[in-house]
Coordinates of C-alpha atoms in Angstrom, one line a residue:
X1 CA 125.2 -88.9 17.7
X2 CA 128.0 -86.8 16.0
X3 CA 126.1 -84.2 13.8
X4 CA 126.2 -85.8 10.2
X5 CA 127.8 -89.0 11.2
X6 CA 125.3 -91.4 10.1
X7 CA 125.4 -92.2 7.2
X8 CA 123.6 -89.6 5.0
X9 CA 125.7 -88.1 2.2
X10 CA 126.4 -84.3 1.4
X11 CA 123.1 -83.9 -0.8
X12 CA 121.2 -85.4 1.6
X13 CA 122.2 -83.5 4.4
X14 CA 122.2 -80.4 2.4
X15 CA 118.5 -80.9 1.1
X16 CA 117.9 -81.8 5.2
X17 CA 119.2 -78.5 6.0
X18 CA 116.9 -77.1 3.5
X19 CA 113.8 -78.6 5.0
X20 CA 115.3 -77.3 8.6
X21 CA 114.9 -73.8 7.5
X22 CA 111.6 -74.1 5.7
X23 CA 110.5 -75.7 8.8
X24 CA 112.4 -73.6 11.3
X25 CA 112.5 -70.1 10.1
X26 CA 108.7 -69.0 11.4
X27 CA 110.5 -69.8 14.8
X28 CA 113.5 -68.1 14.4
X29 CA 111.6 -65.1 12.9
X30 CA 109.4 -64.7 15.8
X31 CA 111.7 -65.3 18.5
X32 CA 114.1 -62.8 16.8
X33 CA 110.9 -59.8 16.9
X34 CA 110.2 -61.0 20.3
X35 CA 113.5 -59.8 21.5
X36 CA 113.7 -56.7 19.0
X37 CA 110.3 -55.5 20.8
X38 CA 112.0 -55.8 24.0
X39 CA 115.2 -54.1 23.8
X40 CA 114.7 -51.6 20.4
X41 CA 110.3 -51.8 20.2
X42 CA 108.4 -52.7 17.1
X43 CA 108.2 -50.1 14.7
X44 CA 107.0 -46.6 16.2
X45 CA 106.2 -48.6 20.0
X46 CA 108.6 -48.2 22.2
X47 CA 110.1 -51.1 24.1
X48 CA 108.8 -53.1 26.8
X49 CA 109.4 -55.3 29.3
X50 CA 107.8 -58.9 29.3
X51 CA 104.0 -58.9 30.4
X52 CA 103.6 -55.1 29.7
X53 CA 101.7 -53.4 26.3
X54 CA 103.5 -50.9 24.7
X55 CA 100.8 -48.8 22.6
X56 CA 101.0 -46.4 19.3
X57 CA 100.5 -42.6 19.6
X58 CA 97.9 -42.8 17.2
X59 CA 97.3 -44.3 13.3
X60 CA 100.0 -44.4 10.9
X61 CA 100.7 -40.9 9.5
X62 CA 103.2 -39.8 6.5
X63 CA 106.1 -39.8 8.8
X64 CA 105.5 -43.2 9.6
X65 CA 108.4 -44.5 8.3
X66 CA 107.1 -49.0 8.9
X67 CA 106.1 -50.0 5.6
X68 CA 102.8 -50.9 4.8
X69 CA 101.4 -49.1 8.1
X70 CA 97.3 -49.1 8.8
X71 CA 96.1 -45.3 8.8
X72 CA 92.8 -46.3 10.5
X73 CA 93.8 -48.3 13.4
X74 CA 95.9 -48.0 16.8
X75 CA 98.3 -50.6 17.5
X76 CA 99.1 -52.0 21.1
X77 CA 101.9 -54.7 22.0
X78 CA 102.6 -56.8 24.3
X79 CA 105.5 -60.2 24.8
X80 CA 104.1 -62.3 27.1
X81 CA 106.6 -64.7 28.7
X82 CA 104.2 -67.0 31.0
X83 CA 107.4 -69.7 32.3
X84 CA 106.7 -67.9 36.0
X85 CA 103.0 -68.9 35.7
X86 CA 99.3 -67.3 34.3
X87 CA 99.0 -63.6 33.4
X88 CA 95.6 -62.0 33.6
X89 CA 94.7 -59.6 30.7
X90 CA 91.9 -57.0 31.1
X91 CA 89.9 -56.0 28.4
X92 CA 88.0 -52.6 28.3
X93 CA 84.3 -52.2 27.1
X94 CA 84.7 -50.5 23.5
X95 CA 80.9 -49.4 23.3
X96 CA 80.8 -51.7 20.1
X97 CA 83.8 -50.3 18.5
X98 CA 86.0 -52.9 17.0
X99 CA 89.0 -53.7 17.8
X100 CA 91.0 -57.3 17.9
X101 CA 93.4 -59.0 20.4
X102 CA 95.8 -61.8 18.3
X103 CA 97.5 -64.4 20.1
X104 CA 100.6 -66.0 18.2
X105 CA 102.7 -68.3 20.1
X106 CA 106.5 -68.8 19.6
X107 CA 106.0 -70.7 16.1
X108 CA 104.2 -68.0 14.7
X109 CA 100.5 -70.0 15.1
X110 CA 97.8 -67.1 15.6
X111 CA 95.8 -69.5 18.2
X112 CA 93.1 -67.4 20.0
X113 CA 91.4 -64.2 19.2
X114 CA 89.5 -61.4 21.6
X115 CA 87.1 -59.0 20.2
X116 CA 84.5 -57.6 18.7
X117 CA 83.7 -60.5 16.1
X118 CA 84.5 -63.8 18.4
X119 CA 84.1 -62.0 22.5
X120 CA 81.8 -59.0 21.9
X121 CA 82.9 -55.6 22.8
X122 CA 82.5 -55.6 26.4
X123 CA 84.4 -55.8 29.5
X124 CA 86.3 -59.1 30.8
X125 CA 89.6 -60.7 32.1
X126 CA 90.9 -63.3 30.7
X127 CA 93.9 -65.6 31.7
X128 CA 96.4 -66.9 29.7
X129 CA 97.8 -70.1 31.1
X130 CA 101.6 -71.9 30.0
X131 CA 101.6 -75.5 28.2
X132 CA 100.6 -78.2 31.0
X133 CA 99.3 -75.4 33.4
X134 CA 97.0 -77.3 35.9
X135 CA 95.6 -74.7 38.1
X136 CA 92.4 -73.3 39.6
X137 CA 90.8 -70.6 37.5
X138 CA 89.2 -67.5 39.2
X139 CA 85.4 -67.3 39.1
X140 CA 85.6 -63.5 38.0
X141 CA 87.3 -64.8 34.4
X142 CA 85.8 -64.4 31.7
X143 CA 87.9 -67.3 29.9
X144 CA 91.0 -69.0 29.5
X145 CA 93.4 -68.8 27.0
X146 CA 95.6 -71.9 26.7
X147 CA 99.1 -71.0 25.2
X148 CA 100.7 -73.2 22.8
X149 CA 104.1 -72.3 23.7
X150 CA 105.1 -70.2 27.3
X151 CA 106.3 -67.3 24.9
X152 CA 103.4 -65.6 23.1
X153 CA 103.0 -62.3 21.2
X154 CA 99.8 -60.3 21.2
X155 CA 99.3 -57.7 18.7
X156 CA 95.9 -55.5 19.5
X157 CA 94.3 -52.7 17.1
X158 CA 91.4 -50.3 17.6
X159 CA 89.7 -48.9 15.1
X160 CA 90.5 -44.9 15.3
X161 CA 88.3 -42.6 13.5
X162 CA 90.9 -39.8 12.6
X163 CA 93.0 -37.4 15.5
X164 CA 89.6 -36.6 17.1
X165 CA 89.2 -40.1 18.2
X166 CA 92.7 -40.3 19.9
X167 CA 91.1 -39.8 23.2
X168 CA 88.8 -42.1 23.1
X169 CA 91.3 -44.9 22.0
X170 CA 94.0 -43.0 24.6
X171 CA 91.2 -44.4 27.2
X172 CA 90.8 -47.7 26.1
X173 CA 94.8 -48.2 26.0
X174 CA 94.6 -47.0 29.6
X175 CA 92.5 -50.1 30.9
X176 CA 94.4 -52.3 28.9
X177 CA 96.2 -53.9 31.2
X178 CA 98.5 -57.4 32.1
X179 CA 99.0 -58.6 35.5
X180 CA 101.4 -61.3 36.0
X181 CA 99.9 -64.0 39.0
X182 CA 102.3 -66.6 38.4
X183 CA 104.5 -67.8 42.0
X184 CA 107.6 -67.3 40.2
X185 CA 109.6 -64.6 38.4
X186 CA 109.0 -64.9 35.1
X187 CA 111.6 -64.5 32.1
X188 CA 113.6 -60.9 31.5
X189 CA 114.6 -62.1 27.9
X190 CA 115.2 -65.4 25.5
X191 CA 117.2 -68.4 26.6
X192 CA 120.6 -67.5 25.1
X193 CA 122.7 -69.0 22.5
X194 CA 126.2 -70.3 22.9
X195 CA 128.8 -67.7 22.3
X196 CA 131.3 -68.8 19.6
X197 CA 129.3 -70.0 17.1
X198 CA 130.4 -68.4 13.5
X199 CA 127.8 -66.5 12.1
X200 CA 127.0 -68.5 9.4
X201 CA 125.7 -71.1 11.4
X202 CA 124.1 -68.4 13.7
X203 CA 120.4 -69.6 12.4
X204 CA 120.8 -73.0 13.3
X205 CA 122.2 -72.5 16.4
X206 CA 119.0 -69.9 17.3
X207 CA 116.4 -73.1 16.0
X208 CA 118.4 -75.6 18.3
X209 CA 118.1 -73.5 21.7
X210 CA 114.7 -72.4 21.1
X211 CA 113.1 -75.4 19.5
X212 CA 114.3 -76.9 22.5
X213 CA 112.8 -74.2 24.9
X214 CA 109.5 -73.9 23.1
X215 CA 108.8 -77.7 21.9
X216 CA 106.2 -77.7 18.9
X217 CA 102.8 -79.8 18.5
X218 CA 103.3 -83.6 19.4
X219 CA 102.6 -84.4 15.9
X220 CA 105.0 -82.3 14.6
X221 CA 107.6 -83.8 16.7
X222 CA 108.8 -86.9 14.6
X223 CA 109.3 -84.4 11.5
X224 CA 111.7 -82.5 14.0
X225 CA 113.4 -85.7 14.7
X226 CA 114.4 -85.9 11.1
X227 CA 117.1 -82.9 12.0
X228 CA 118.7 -85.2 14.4
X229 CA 122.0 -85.3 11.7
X230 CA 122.3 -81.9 12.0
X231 CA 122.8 -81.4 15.2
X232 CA 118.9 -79.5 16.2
X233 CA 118.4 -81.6 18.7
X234 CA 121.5 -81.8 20.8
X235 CA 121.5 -80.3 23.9
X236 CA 123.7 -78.4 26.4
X237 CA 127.3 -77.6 24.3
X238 CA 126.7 -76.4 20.8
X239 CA 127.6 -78.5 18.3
X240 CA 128.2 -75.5 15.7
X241 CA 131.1 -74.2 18.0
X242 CA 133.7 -76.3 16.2
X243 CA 131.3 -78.2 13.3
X244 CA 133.0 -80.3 11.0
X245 CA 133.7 -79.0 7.9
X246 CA 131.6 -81.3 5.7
X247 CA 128.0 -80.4 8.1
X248 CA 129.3 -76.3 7.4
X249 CA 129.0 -76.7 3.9
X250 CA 125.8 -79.0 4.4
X251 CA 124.0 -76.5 6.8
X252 CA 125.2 -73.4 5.0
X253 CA 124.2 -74.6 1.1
X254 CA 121.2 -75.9 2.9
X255 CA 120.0 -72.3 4.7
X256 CA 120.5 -70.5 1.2
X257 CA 118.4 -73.1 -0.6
X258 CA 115.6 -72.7 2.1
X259 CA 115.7 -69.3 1.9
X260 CA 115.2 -69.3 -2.2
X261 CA 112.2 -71.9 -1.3
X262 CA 110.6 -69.6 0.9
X263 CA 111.3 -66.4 -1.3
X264 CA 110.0 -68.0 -4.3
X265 CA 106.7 -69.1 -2.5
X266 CA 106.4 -65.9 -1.3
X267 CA 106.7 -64.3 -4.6
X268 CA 104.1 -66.1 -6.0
X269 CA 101.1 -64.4 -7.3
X270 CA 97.4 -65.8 -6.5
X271 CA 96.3 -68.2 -8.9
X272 CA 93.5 -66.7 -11.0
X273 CA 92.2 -63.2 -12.3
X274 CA 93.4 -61.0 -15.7
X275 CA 95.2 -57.5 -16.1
X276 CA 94.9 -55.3 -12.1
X277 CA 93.5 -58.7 -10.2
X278 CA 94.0 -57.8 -6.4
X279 CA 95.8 -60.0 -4.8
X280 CA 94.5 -61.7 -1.6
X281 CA 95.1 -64.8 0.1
X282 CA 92.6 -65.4 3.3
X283 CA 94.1 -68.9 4.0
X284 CA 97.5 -67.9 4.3
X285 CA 97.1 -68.6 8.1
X286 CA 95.6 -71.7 7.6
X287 CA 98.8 -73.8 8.8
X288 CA 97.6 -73.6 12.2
X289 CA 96.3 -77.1 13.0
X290 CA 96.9 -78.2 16.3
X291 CA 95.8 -75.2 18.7
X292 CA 92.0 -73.8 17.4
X293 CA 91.4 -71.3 20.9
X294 CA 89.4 -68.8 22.3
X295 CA 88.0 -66.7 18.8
X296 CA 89.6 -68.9 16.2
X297 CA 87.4 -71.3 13.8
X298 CA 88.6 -75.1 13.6
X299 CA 86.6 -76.2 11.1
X300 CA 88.3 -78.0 8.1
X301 CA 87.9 -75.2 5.7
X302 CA 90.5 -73.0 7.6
X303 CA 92.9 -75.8 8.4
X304 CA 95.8 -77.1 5.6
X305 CA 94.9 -80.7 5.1
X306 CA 98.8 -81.4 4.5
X307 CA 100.9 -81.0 7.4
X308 CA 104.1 -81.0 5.9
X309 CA 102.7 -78.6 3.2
X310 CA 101.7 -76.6 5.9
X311 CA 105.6 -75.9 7.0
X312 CA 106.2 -74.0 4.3
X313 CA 102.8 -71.6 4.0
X314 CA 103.7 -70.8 7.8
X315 CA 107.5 -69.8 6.2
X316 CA 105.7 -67.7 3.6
X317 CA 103.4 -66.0 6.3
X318 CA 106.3 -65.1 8.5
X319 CA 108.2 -63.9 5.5
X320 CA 105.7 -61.7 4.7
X321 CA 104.1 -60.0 7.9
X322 CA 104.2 -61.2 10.9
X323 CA 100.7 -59.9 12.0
X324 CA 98.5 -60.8 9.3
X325 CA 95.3 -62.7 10.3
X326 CA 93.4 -65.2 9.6
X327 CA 91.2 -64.5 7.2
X328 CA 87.9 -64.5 8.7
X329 CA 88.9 -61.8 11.3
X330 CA 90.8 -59.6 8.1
X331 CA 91.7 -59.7 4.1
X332 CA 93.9 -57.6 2.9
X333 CA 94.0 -56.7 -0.7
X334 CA 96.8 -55.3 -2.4
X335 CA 97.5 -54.3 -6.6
X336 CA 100.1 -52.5 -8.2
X337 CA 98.3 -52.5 -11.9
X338 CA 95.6 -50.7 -13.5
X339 CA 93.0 -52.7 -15.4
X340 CA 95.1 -52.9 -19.1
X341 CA 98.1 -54.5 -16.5
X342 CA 100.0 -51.3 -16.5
X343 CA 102.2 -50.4 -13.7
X344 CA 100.2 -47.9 -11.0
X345 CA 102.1 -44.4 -11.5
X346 CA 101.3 -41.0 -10.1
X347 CA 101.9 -39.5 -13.8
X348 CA 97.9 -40.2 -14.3
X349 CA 94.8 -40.7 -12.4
X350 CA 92.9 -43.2 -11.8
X351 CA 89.0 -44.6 -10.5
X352 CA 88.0 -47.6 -8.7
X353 CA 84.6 -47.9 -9.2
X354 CA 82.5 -50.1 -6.8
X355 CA 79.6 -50.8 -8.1
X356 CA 78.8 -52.7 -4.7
X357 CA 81.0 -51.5 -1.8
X358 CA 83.1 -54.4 0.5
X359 CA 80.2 -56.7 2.7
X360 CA 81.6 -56.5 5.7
X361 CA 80.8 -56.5 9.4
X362 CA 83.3 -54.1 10.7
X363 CA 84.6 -51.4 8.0
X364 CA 86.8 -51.4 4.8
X365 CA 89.3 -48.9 3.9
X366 CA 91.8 -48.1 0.7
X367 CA 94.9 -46.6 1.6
X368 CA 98.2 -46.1 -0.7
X369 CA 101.6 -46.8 -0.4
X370 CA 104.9 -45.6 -2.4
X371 CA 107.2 -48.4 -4.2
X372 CA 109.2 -49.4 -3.7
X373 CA 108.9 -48.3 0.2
X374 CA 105.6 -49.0 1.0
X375 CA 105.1 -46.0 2.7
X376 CA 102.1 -43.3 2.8
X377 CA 101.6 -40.2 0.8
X378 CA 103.6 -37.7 2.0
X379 CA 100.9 -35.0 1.5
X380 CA 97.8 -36.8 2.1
X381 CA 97.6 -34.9 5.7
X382 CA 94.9 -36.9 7.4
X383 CA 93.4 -38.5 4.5
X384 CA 95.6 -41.6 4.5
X385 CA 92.5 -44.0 4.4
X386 CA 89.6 -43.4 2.7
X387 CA 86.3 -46.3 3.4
X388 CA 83.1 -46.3 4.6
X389 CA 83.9 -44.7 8.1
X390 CA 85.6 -41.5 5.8
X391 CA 82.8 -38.4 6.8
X392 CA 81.1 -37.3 3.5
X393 CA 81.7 -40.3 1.2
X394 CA 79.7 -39.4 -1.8
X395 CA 77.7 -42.9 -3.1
X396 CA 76.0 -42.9 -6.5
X397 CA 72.3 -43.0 -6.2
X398 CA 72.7 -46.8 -7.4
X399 CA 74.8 -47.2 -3.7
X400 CA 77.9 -47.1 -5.8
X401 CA 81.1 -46.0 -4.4
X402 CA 83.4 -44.6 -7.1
X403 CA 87.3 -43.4 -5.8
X404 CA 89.2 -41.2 -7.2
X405 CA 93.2 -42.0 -6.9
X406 CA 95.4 -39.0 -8.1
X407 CA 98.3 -36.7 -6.4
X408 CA 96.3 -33.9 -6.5
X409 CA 92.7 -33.2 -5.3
X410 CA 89.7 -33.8 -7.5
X411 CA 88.3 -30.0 -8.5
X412 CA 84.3 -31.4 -8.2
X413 CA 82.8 -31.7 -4.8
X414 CA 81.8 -35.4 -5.5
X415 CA 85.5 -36.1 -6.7
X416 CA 87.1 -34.0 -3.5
X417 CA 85.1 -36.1 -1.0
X418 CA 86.0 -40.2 -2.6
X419 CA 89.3 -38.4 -3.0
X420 CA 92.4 -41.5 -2.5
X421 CA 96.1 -39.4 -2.2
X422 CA 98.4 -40.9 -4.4
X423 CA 102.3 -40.1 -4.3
X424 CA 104.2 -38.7 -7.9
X425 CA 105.8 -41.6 -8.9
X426 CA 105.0 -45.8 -8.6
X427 CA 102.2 -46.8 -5.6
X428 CA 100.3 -50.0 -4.8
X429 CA 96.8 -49.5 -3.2
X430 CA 95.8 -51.8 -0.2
X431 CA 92.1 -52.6 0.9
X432 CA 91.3 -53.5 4.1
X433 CA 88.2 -55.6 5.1
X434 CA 87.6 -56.2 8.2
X435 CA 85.4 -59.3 9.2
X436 CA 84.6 -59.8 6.3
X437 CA 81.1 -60.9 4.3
X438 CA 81.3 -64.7 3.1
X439 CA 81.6 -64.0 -0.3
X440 CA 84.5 -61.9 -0.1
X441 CA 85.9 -65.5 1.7
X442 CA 84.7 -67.9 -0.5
X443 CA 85.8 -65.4 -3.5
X444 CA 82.2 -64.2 -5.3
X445 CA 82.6 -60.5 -4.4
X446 CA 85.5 -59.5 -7.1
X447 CA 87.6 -56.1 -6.3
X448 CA 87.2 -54.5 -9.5
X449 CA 90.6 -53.3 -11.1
X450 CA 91.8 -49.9 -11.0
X451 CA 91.6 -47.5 -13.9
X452 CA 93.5 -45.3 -15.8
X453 CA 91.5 -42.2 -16.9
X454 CA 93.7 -40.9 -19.6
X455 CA 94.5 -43.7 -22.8

């Protein structure tokens, strides 16, 4: 079928086009970092091959220059590309430490989960099999990882107490190893695009080649076939090469009015709270509903009960970080206001006062970031994060935790130790809670706002 050729007019293919992206775009987005990480790396890790980790130096630090960094954990990388067969993954014992292993297949879907909170701390292999993979499993596994798609990402972090922990964690990198067993070559980078396509038709042609590469759920399948007029699901010569110039106008109107959908969405504050509400969203990876693996929970409170709504939280999640998880393995809090709604500004200080600190079963943490950048305080040295792993925390004999959030350090010994670094001018606090208490889920334990000390 000639893309656009039957029968739908210009809105029609134009609001089609929309839905394409909105549906698409996660795809595209991952695919796009999957082949950044192997040719350029990912932030401050180097690049690697397929099937290989590439690990951090150490925690974020001011010269960190990837917005929105963690200061208390050590990332590790690795692309898996499993079209030649399995790949084992070894996991070191972490003497309890925590640390996570997240799975996200080609659509962006986090789908399986190693660590402390779902596999224990200890040492295994696992292996991680391709879509369809029919093969005998090793008795000396630990488990088996079924991947959704034969392209997966996965993102580790270990919790690092500070630069004396480094060799600890440099350990633990050490043993973490991949071992391809497949009986075939695997990939050496993405199935490529057709040359000749003009750029402004580059996305589509990126979601046609990979969609057909890395095929979605079965049930989202007949929503694909909606995209047939547009040419996604044509194969072998591009039909963007020499589009007609009624589909360019369709598909091009189309990608900017997907993008605007997803930007809004993702601009959209959480519903609820007055002036200096932290925002949070645990289900915003709740759009996973076809692959529940190893570590992840299935149960209907962390699934979307609309799949087509679903399309376009999983746009909004790969908008705005690739690598954020569900939210029963992490929240992340975030405010940019004190408690009167002003804007957050180094010109004053400031106290968060935690009359009951975060329940969680790993740690939290409370670590600052410039605006517009969203990077850390130049001069907060090695006291980027400050939680309930920071030596000397001061509580108040009620088990209080009161911070203090200003560019220079508190004169008072109490105020020096629960001391948060803030830079001179506008800054946005985060709080990390890793595996976190129910009632932080369900929403009963409030963040208190920030506040302003002077009037």
């Amino acid at each position: 079928m000639t893309p656009g050729r039957d029968g739908l007019g210009r809105d029609a293919l134009t609001a089609l086009a929309a839905d394409a992206y909105v549906y698409g775009s996660p795809l595209v987005r991952r695919l796009s970092g999957v082949q950044a990480c192997l040719q350029e790396g990912c932030g401050t890790l180097a690049p690697a091959p397929f099937n290989a980790f590439a690990h951090a130096d150490g925690p974020a630090t001011p010269g960190t220059h990837v917005p929105y960094a963690p200061a208390d954990l050590v990332d590790a990388l690795a692309q898996l590309d499993l079209s030649g067969g399995p790949v084992r993954l070894h996991v070191p014992d972490t003497a309890g430490a925590y640390y996570v292993l997240q799975f996200v297949d080609a659509w962006s879907n986090p789908f399986a989960y190693l660590g402390v909170r779902s596999t224990g701390s200890g040492e295994g292999d696992w292996m991680i099999v391709p879509p369809g993979w029919a093969g005998t499993v090793p008795d000396v596994v630990s488990g088996v990882i079924d991947a959704p798609t034969s392209i997966v990402s996965v993102l580790g972090r270990l919790a690092c107490d500070g630069p004396g922990d480094m060799p600890r964690v440099r350990a633990l990198q050490q043993e973490l190893t991949l071992t391809h067993l497949g009986d075939r070559a695997h990939r050496t980078g993405l199935p490529a695009t057709e040359p000749g396509v003009p750029g402004e038709l580059r996305f589509f042609e990126e979601l046609r080649v990979w969609m057909g590469d890395f095929p979605p759920a079965a049930a989202d399948r007949a929503y694909q076939d909606r995209f047939q007029p547009l040419g996604l699901l044509e194969e072998g010569v591009s039909p963007y090469v020499s589009a007609a110039p009624g589909l360019v106008r369709a598909l091009t109107r189309g990608l900017a009015l997907g993008r605007l959908r997803v930007e809004e969405a993702a601009r959209r504050p959480a519903a609820g709270g007055g002036p200096g509400v932290w925002q949070t969203d645990p289900h915003l990876r709740d759009y996973n509903l076809d692959h529940a693996g190893v570590g992840t929970i299935g149960s209907p409170e962390w699934r979307l009960p609309d799949r087509e709504a679903s399309y376009l939280i999983r746009a909004v999640a790969a908008r705005r970080g690739r690598w954020i998880p569900h939210g029963y393995e992490a929240v992340y809090a975030h405010t940019a206001r004190d408690s009167r709604g002003r804007p957050l500004d180094g010109a004053h200080r400031y106290v968060l006062r935690l009359a009951q600190p975060p329940p969680v079963r790993a740690f939290w943490s409370v670590t600052v970031y410039d605006l517009p950048g969203g990077h850390l305080v130049t001069h907060a040295g090695e006291r980027c994060a400050v939680g309930d792993r920071t030596p000397g925390l001061v509580p108040g004999a009620d088990g209080s935790v009161t911070l203090q959030l200003s560019p220079e350090r508190p004169t008072d010994p109490a105020g020096a130790a629960n001391w948060v670094p803030v830079p001179a001018g506008r800054f946005r606090p985060v709080m990390r809670l890793h595996l976190p208490g129910q009632d932080v889920l369900d929403g009963s334990y409030v963040i208190p706002p920030v506040e302003r000390l002077e009037a």
